[in-house]
Coordinates of C-alpha atoms in Angstrom, one line a residue:
X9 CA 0.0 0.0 0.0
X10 CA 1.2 3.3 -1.3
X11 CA 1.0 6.2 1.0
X12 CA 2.6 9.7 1.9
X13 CA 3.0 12.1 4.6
X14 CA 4.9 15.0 5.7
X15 CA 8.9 14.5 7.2
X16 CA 9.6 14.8 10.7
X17 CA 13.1 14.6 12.4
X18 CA 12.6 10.9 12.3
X19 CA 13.1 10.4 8.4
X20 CA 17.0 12.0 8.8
X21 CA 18.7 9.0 8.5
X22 CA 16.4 7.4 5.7
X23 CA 16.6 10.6 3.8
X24 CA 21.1 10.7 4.4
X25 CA 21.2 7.2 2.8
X26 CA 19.0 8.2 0.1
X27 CA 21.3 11.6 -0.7
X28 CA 24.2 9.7 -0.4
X29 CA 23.4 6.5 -2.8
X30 CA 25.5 6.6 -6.2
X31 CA 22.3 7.1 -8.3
X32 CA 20.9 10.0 -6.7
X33 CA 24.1 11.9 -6.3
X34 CA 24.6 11.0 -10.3
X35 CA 21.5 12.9 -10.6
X36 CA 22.3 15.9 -8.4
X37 CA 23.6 19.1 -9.8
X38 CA 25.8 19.1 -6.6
X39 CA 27.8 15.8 -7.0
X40 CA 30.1 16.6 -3.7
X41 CA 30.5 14.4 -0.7
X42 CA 27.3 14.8 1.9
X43 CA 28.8 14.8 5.2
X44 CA 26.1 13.6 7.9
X45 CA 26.6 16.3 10.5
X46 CA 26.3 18.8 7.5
X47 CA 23.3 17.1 6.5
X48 CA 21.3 17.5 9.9
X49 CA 22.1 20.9 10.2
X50 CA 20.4 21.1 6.4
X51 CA 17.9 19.3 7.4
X52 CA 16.8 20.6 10.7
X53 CA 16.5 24.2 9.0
X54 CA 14.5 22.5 6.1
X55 CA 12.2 21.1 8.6
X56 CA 11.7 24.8 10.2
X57 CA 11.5 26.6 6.6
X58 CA 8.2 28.1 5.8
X59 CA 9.4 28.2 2.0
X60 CA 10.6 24.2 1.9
X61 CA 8.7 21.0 2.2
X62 CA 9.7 17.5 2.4
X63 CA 6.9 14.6 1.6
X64 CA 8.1 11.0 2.3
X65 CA 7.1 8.2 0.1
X66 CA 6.2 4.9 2.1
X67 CA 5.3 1.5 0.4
X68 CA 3.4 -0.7 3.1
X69 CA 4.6 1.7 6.0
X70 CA 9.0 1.6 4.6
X71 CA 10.3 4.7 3.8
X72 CA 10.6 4.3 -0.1
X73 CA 11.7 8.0 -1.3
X74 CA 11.0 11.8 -1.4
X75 CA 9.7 14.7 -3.1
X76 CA 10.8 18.3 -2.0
X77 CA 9.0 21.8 -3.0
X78 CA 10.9 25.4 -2.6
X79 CA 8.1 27.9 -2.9
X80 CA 9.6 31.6 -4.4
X81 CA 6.9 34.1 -3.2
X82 CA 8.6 36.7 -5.7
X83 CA 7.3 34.4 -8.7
X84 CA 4.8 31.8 -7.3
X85 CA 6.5 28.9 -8.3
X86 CA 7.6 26.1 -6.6
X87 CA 10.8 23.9 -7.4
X88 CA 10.7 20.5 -7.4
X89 CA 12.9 17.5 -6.6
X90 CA 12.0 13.8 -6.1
X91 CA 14.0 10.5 -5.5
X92 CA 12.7 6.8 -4.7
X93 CA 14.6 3.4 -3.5
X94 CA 15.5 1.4 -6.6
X95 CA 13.0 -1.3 -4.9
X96 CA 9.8 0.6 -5.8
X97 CA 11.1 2.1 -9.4
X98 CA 9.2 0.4 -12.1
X99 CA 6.1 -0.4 -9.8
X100 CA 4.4 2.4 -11.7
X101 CA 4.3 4.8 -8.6
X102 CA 6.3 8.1 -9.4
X103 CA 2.6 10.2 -10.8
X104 CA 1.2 9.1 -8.2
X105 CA 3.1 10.5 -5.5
X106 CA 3.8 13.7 -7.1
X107 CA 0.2 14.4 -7.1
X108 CA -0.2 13.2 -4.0
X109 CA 2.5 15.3 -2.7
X110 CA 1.0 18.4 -4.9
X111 CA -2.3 17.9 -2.7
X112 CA -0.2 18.1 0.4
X113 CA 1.9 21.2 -0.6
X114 CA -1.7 22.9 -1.7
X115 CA -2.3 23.0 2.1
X116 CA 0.8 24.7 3.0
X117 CA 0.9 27.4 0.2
X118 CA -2.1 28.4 -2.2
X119 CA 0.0 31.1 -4.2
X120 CA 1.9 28.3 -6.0
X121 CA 0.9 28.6 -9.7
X122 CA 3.4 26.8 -11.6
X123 CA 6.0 23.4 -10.7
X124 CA 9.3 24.1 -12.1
X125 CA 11.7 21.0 -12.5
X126 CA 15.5 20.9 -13.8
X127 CA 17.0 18.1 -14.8
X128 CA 20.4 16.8 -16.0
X129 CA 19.7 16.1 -20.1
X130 CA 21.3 12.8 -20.0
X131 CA 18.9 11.6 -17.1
X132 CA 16.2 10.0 -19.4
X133 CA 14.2 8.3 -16.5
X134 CA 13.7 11.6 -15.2
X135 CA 12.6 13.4 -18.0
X136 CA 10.4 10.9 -19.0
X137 CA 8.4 10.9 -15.7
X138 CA 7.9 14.6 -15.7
X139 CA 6.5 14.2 -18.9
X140 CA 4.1 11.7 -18.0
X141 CA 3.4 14.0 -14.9
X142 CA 1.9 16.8 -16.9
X143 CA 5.3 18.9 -17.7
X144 CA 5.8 20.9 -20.3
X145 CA 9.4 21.5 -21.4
X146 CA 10.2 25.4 -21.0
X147 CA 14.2 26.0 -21.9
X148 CA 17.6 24.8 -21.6
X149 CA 19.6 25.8 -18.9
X150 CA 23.3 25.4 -17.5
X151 CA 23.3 24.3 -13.5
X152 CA 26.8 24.3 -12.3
X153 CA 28.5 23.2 -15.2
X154 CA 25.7 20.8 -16.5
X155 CA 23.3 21.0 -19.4
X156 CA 20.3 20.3 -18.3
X157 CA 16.7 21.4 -18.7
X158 CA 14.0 23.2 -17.5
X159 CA 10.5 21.8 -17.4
X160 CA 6.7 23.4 -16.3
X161 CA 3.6 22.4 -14.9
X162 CA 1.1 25.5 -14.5
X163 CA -1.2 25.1 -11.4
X164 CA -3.5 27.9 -13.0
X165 CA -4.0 25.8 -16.6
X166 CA -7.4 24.4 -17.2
X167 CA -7.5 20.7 -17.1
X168 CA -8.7 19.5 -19.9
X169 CA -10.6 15.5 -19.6
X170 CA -11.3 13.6 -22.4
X171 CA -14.2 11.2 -21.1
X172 CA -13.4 7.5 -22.5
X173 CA -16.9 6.3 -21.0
X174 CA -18.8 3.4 -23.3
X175 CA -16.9 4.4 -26.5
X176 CA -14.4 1.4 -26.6
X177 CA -17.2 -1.0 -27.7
X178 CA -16.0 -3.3 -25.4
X179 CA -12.5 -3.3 -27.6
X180 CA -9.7 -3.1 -25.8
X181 CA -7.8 -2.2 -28.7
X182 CA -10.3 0.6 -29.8
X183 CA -10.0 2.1 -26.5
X184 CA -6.3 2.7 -26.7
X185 CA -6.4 4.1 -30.4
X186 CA -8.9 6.4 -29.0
X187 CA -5.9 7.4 -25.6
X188 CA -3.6 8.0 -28.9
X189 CA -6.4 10.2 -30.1
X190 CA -7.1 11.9 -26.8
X191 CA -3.3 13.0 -26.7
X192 CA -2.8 14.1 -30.0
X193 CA -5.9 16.3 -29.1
X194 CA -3.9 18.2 -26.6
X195 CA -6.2 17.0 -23.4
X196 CA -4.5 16.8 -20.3
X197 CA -6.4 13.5 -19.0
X198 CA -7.9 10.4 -19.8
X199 CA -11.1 9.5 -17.4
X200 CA -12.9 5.8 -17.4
X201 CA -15.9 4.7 -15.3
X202 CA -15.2 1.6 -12.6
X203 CA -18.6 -0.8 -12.3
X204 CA -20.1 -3.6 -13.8
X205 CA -23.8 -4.0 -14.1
X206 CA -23.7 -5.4 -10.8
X207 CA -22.1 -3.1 -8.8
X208 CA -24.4 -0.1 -9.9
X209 CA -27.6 -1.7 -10.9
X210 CA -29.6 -5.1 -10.2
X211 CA -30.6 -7.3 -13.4
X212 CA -34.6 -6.7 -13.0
X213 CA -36.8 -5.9 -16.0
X214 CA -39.5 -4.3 -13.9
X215 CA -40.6 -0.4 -14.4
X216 CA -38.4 0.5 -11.9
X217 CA -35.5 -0.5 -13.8
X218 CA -36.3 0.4 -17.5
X219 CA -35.3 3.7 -19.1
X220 CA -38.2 5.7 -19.4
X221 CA -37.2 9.4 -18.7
X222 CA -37.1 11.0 -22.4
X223 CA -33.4 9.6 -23.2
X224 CA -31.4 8.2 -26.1
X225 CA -31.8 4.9 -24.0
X226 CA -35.1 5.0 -23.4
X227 CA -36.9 1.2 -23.2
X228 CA -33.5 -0.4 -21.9
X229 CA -33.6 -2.0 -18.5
X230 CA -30.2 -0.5 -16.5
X231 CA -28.7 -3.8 -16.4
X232 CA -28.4 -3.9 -20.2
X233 CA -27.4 -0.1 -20.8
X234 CA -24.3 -0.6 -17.9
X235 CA -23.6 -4.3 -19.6
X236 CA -22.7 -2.7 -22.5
X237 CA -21.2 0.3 -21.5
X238 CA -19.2 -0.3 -18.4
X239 CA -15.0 -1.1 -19.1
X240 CA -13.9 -4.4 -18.3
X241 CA -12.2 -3.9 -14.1
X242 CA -8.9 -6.3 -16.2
X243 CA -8.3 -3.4 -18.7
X244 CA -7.3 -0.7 -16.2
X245 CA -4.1 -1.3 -15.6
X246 CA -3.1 -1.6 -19.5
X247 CA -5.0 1.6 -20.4
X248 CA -3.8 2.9 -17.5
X249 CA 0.5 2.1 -18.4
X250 CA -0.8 3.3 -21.9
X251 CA -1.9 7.1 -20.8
X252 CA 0.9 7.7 -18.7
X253 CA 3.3 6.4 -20.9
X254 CA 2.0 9.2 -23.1
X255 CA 2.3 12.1 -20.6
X256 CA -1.7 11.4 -19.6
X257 CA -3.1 11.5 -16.2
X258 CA -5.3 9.1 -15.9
X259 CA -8.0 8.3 -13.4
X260 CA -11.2 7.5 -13.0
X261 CA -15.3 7.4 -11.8
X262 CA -15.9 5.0 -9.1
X263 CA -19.4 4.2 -8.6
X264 CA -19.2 1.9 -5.3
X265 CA -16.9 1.1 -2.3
X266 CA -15.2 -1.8 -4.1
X267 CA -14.5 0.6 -6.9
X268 CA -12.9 3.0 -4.6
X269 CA -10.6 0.3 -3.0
X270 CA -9.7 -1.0 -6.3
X271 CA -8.8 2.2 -8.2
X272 CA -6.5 2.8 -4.5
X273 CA -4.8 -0.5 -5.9
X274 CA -4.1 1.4 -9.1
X275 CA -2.8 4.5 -7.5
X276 CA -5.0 6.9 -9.2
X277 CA -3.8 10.3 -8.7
X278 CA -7.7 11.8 -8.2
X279 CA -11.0 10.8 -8.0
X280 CA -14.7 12.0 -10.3
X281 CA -18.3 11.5 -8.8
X282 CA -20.7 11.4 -11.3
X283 CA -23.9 13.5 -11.2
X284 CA -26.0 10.4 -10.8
X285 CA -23.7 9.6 -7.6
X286 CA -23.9 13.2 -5.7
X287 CA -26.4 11.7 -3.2
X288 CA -24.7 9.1 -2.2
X289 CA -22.9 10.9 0.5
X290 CA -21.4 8.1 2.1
X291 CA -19.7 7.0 -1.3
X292 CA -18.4 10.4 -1.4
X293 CA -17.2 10.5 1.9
X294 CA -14.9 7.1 1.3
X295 CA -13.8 7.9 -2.0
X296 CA -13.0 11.7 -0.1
X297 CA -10.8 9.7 2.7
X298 CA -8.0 8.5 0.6
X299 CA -6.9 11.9 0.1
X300 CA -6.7 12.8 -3.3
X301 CA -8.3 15.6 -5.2
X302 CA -12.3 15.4 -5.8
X303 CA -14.1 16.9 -8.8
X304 CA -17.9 16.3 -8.8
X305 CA -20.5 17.0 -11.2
X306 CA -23.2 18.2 -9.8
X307 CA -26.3 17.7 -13.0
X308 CA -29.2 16.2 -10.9
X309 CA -28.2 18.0 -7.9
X310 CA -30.0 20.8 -6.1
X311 CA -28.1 23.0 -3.9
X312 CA -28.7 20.7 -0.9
X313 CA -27.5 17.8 -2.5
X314 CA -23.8 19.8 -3.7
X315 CA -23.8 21.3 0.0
X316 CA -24.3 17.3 1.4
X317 CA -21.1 16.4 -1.4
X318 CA -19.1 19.4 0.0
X319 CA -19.0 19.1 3.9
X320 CA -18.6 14.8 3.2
X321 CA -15.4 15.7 1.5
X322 CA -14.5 18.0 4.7
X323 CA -15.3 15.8 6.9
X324 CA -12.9 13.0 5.6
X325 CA -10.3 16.0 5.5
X326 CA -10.1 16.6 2.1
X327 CA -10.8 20.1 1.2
X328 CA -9.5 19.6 -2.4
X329 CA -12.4 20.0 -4.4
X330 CA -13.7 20.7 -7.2
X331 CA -17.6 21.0 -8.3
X332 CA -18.4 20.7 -12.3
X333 CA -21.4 22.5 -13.6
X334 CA -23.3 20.2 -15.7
X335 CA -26.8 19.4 -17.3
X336 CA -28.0 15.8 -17.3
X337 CA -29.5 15.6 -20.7
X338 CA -27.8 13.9 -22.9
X339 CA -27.4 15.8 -25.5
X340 CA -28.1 18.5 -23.6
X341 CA -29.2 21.7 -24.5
X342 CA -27.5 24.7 -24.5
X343 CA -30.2 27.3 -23.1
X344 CA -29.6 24.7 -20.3
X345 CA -26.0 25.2 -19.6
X346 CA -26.8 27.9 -16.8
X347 CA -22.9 28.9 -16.7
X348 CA -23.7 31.3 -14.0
X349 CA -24.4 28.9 -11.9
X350 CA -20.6 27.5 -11.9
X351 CA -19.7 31.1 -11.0
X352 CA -22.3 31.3 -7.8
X353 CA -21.2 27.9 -6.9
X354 CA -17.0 29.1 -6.5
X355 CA -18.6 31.7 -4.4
X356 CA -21.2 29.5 -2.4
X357 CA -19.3 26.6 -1.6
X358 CA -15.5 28.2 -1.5
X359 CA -13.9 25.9 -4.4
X360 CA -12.6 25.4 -7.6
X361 CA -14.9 25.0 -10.8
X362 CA -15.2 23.6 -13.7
X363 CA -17.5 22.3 -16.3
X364 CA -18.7 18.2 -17.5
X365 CA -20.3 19.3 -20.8
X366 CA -22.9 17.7 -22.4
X367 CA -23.9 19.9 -25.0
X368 CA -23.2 19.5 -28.8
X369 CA -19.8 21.8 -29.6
X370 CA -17.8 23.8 -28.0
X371 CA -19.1 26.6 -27.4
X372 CA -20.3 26.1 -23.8
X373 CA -16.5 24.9 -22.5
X374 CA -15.0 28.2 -24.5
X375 CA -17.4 30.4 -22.2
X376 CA -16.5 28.4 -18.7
X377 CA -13.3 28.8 -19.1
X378 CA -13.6 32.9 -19.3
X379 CA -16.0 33.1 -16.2
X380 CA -13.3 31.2 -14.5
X381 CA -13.4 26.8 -14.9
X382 CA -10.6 25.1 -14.2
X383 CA -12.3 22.0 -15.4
X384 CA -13.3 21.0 -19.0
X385 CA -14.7 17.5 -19.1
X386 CA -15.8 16.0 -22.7
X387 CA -16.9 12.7 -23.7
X388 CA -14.8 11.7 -26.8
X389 CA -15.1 9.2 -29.4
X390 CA -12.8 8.3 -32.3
X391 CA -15.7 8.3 -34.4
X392 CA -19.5 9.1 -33.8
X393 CA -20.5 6.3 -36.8
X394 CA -18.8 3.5 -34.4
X395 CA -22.2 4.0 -32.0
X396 CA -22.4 3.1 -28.7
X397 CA -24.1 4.3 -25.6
X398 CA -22.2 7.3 -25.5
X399 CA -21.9 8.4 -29.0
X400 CA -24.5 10.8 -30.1
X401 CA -23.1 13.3 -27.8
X402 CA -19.4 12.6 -28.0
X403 CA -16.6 14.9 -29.7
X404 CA -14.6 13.5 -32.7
X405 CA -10.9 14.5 -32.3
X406 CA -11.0 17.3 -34.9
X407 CA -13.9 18.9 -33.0
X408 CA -12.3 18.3 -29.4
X409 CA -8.6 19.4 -31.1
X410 CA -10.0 22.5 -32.1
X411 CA -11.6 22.4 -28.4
X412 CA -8.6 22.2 -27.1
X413 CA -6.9 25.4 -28.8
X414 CA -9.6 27.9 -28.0
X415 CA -9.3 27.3 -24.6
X416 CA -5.7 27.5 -24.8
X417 CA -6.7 31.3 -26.5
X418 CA -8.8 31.9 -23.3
X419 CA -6.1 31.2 -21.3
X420 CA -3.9 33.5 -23.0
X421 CA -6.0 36.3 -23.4
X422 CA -7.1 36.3 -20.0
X423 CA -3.7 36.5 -18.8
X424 CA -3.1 38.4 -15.5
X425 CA -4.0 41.6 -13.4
X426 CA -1.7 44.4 -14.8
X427 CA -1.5 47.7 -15.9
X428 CA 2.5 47.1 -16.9
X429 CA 2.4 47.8 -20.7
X430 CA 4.5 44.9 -22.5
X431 CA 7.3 46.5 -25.5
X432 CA 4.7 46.6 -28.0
X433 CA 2.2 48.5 -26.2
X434 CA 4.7 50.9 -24.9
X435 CA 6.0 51.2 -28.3
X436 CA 2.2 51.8 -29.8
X437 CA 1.7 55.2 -27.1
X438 CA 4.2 56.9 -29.6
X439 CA 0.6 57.0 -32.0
X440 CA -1.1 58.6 -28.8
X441 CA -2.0 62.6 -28.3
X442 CA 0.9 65.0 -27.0
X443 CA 1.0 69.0 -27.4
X444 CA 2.7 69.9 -30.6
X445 CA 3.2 73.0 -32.2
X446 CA 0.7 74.1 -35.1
X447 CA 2.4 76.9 -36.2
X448 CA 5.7 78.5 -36.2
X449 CA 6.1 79.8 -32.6
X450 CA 9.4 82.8 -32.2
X451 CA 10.4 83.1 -28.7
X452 CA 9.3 85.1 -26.6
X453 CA 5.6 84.4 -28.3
X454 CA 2.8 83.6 -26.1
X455 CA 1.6 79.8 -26.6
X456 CA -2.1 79.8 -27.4
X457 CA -4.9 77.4 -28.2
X458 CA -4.0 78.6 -32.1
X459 CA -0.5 77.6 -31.9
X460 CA -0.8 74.7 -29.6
X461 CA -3.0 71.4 -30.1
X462 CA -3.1 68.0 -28.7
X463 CA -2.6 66.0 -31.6
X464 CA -0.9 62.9 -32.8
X465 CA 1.7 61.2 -32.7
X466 CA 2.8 61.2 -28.7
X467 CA 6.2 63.0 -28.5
X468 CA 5.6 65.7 -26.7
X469 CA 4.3 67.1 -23.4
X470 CA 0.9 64.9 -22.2
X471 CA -2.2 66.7 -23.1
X472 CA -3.2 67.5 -19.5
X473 CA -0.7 69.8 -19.8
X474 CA -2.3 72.5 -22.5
X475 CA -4.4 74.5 -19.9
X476 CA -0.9 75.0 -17.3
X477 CA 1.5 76.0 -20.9
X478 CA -1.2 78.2 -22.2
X479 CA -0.6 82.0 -21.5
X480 CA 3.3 81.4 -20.8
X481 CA 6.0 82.3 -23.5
X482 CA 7.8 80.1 -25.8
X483 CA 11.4 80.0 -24.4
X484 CA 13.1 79.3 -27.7
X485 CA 11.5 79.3 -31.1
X486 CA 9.6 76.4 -32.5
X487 CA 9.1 75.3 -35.7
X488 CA 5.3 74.2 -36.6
X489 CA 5.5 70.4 -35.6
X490 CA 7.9 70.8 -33.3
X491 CA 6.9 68.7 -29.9
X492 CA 6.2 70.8 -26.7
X493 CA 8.8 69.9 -23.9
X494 CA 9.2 71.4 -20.4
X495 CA 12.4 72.9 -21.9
X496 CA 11.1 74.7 -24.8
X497 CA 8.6 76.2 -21.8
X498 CA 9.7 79.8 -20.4
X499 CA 8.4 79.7 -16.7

């Protein structure tokens, strides 16, 4: 069993024979001799930093590695730095534990907005788990002699989730050409749904149990949709090693207990409830115990019901939330999308938002995104003529792609609070109004709203200027189109 907690004093000597071994210190832009004494004086002023924070990696209760943060106020961004035993490399773990860890560190400082990690350019295994951890490369850098690189993760990017729901077919094979598909798409996850017809439903053909509330299902029993729809429990691992192999985070929607403690098996990084599963508090409340982040749609719920969700997750001491706006029609239509609602539920309920979008294009995610989600979730299908459960309101990758890049235009052009004009701007206020002269102007001449205009271009004096220069004398003569300056000005 995977878990993580914060160091204490106690970890010292674990953490000393971790520094010290050969492969860590290969790693290290500081290849020089640790000596221990040295090392608990480090230490003991890491443990009392309010800038640095240690998380230690434990695999059935054995210390098994470690992940440090160095928070920079100046620029919001944290440094990173992780290192594991060579007994638990290759068990799959490393996402995991960062995102674990990144739920910690969220506790201790909520101004971080980006991860920043450098690594040596000929450490391969490192690079390649940053990737699969989200991480953008930024630049190439030189640390003490060493090329190496820089890489990114922005805490403040929308999370884009491509929805893999019922539109394998039951093909194993069709649901990792459609993971290919997701990341050529530019999504940032990969989401499944854990059941079988028997953990959500019971086979009975009664009324009770037969679709009859105006959907695309209509006339099925449960049994039969969920039969068909749900992905086989033996395929998560292998569509799980596929997603993160491609830089996807991948996790999923549990929809019972046995769910929960299975996905834990998998180390999944977070956790979705599902509309339909918003009243199931005390699903919510398990799922909310392990500790990793919660989104939850919230599409049959009334504000009781998201209030119930909310103070379950609290309770297990998980505060990382996040609700998702969303309709329950399927498709569902857009006079229905209620956006606002996202907005007053960030204020109501003090977390992040986001969006599980239902409606046909993109239109809806594109205007969530500028009233402030930091969720998009999508169902997505290779191709809508395949069928399946799920299709009719699925995106095809050209539609998602282009998805994709006009929220990443959002992004940009909302940008940040600041009135700091970039090189361009600054270079545009030379076409802005200044006081010129508008006629030839001898000195000694008084300056007068004839001879003096605010015009363009911007070269001389600011026009809130004109009333204080008319009435005094020109100090030297001016041509007509010469700028007004203070110096041209006879006081």
């Amino acid at each position: 069993m995977i878990t993580i907690r914060k160091a204490n004093w106690d970890d010292k000597d674990e953490l000393y024979a971790l520094a010290i071994s050969p492969d860590v210190r290969m790693a290290s832009f500081d290849s020089s001799e640790i000596d221990y004494q040295n090392h608990l004086i480090w230490y003991k002023k890491l443990l009392d930093s309010v800038n640095e924070w240690i998380f230690i990696l434990e695999d059935s209760g054995k210390f098994s590695g470690q992940i440090r943060f160095t928070y920079d106020s100046t620029t919001s961004r944290c440094k990173v730095g992780i290192s594991l035993l060579k007994t638990i490399r290759g068990k799959n773990v490393a996402v995991n534990f960062f995102y674990k860890a990144l739920f910690l560190l969220k506790k201790e400082v909520r101004s971080c907005e980006t991860v920043a990690a450098y690594i040596k350019e000929n450490n391969i295994q490192s690079l390649n788990f940053f990737k699969k951890a989200g991480f953008v490369f930024s630049k190439k850098v030189k640390i003490n002699e060493s090329e190496a690189q820089e890489w990114l993760l922005s805490l403040s990017k929308v999370c884009i989730i491509a929805e893999l729901s019922a539109n394998h077919n039951q093909n194993i094979d069709t649901a990792k050409k459609t993971i290919d598909a997701i990341k050529e798409c530019g999504a940032d996850a990969v989401k499944i749904q854990t059941y079988t017809p028997d953990t959500i439903t019971i086979d009975c053909k009664n009324d009770y149990f037969t679709l009859q509330q105006g959907t695309l299902w209509d006339g099925r029993t449960f049994y039969d949709l969920y039969k068909e729809a749900y992905t086989p429990w033996e395929w998560h691992d292998e569509l799980k090693d596929h997603a993160e192999s491609l830089g996807l985070i991948f996790f999923s929607t549990p929809f019972d207990f046995t769910a929960v403690d299975f996905l834990e098996s998998k180390n999944v990084p977070m956790y979705k409830i599902a509309s339909f599963e918003i009243t199931d508090v005390p699903l919510i409340e398990y799922t909310a115990s392990k500790g990793k982040p919660m989104i939850i749609s919230t599409g049959i719920a009334e504000i009781s019901d998201i209030q119930d969700a909310v103070e379950a997750c609290r309770r297990a001491g998980n505060s990382d939330i996040t609700l998702l706006k969303c309709t329950s029609s399927y498709p569902a239509p857009i006079e229905e999308a209620n956006l606002k609602t996202m907005v007053n539920m960030k204020e109501t309920f003090n977390v992040r938002v986001g969006l599980s979008d239902h409606t046909m294009g993109s239109d809806a995610a594109i205007a969530a995104v500028a009233l402030g989600a930091v969720v998009i979730e999508k169902h997505f299908i290779l191709d809508r003529n395949i069928g399946g459960p799920d299709a009719a309101f699925s995106m095809e990758p050209a539609e998602f792609k282009a998805m994709v890049n006009s929220i990443r235009n959002v992004e940009k052009a909302l940008g940040m609070v600041t009135y700091k004009l970039s090189e361009k701007t600054m270079k545009s206020r030379e076409f802005s109004r200044s006081l010129f002269a508008v006629e030839d102007i001898p000195a000694g001449e008084i300056f007068t709203k004839a001879n003096v205009r605010s015009i363009r271009p911007g070269y001389g004096l600011p026009p809130k200027y004109l009333n204080e220069i008319l009435g005094k004398k020109a100090r030297v003569s001016l041509k007509r189109g010469n700028p007004l300056t203070w110096g041209v000005i006879d006081n």
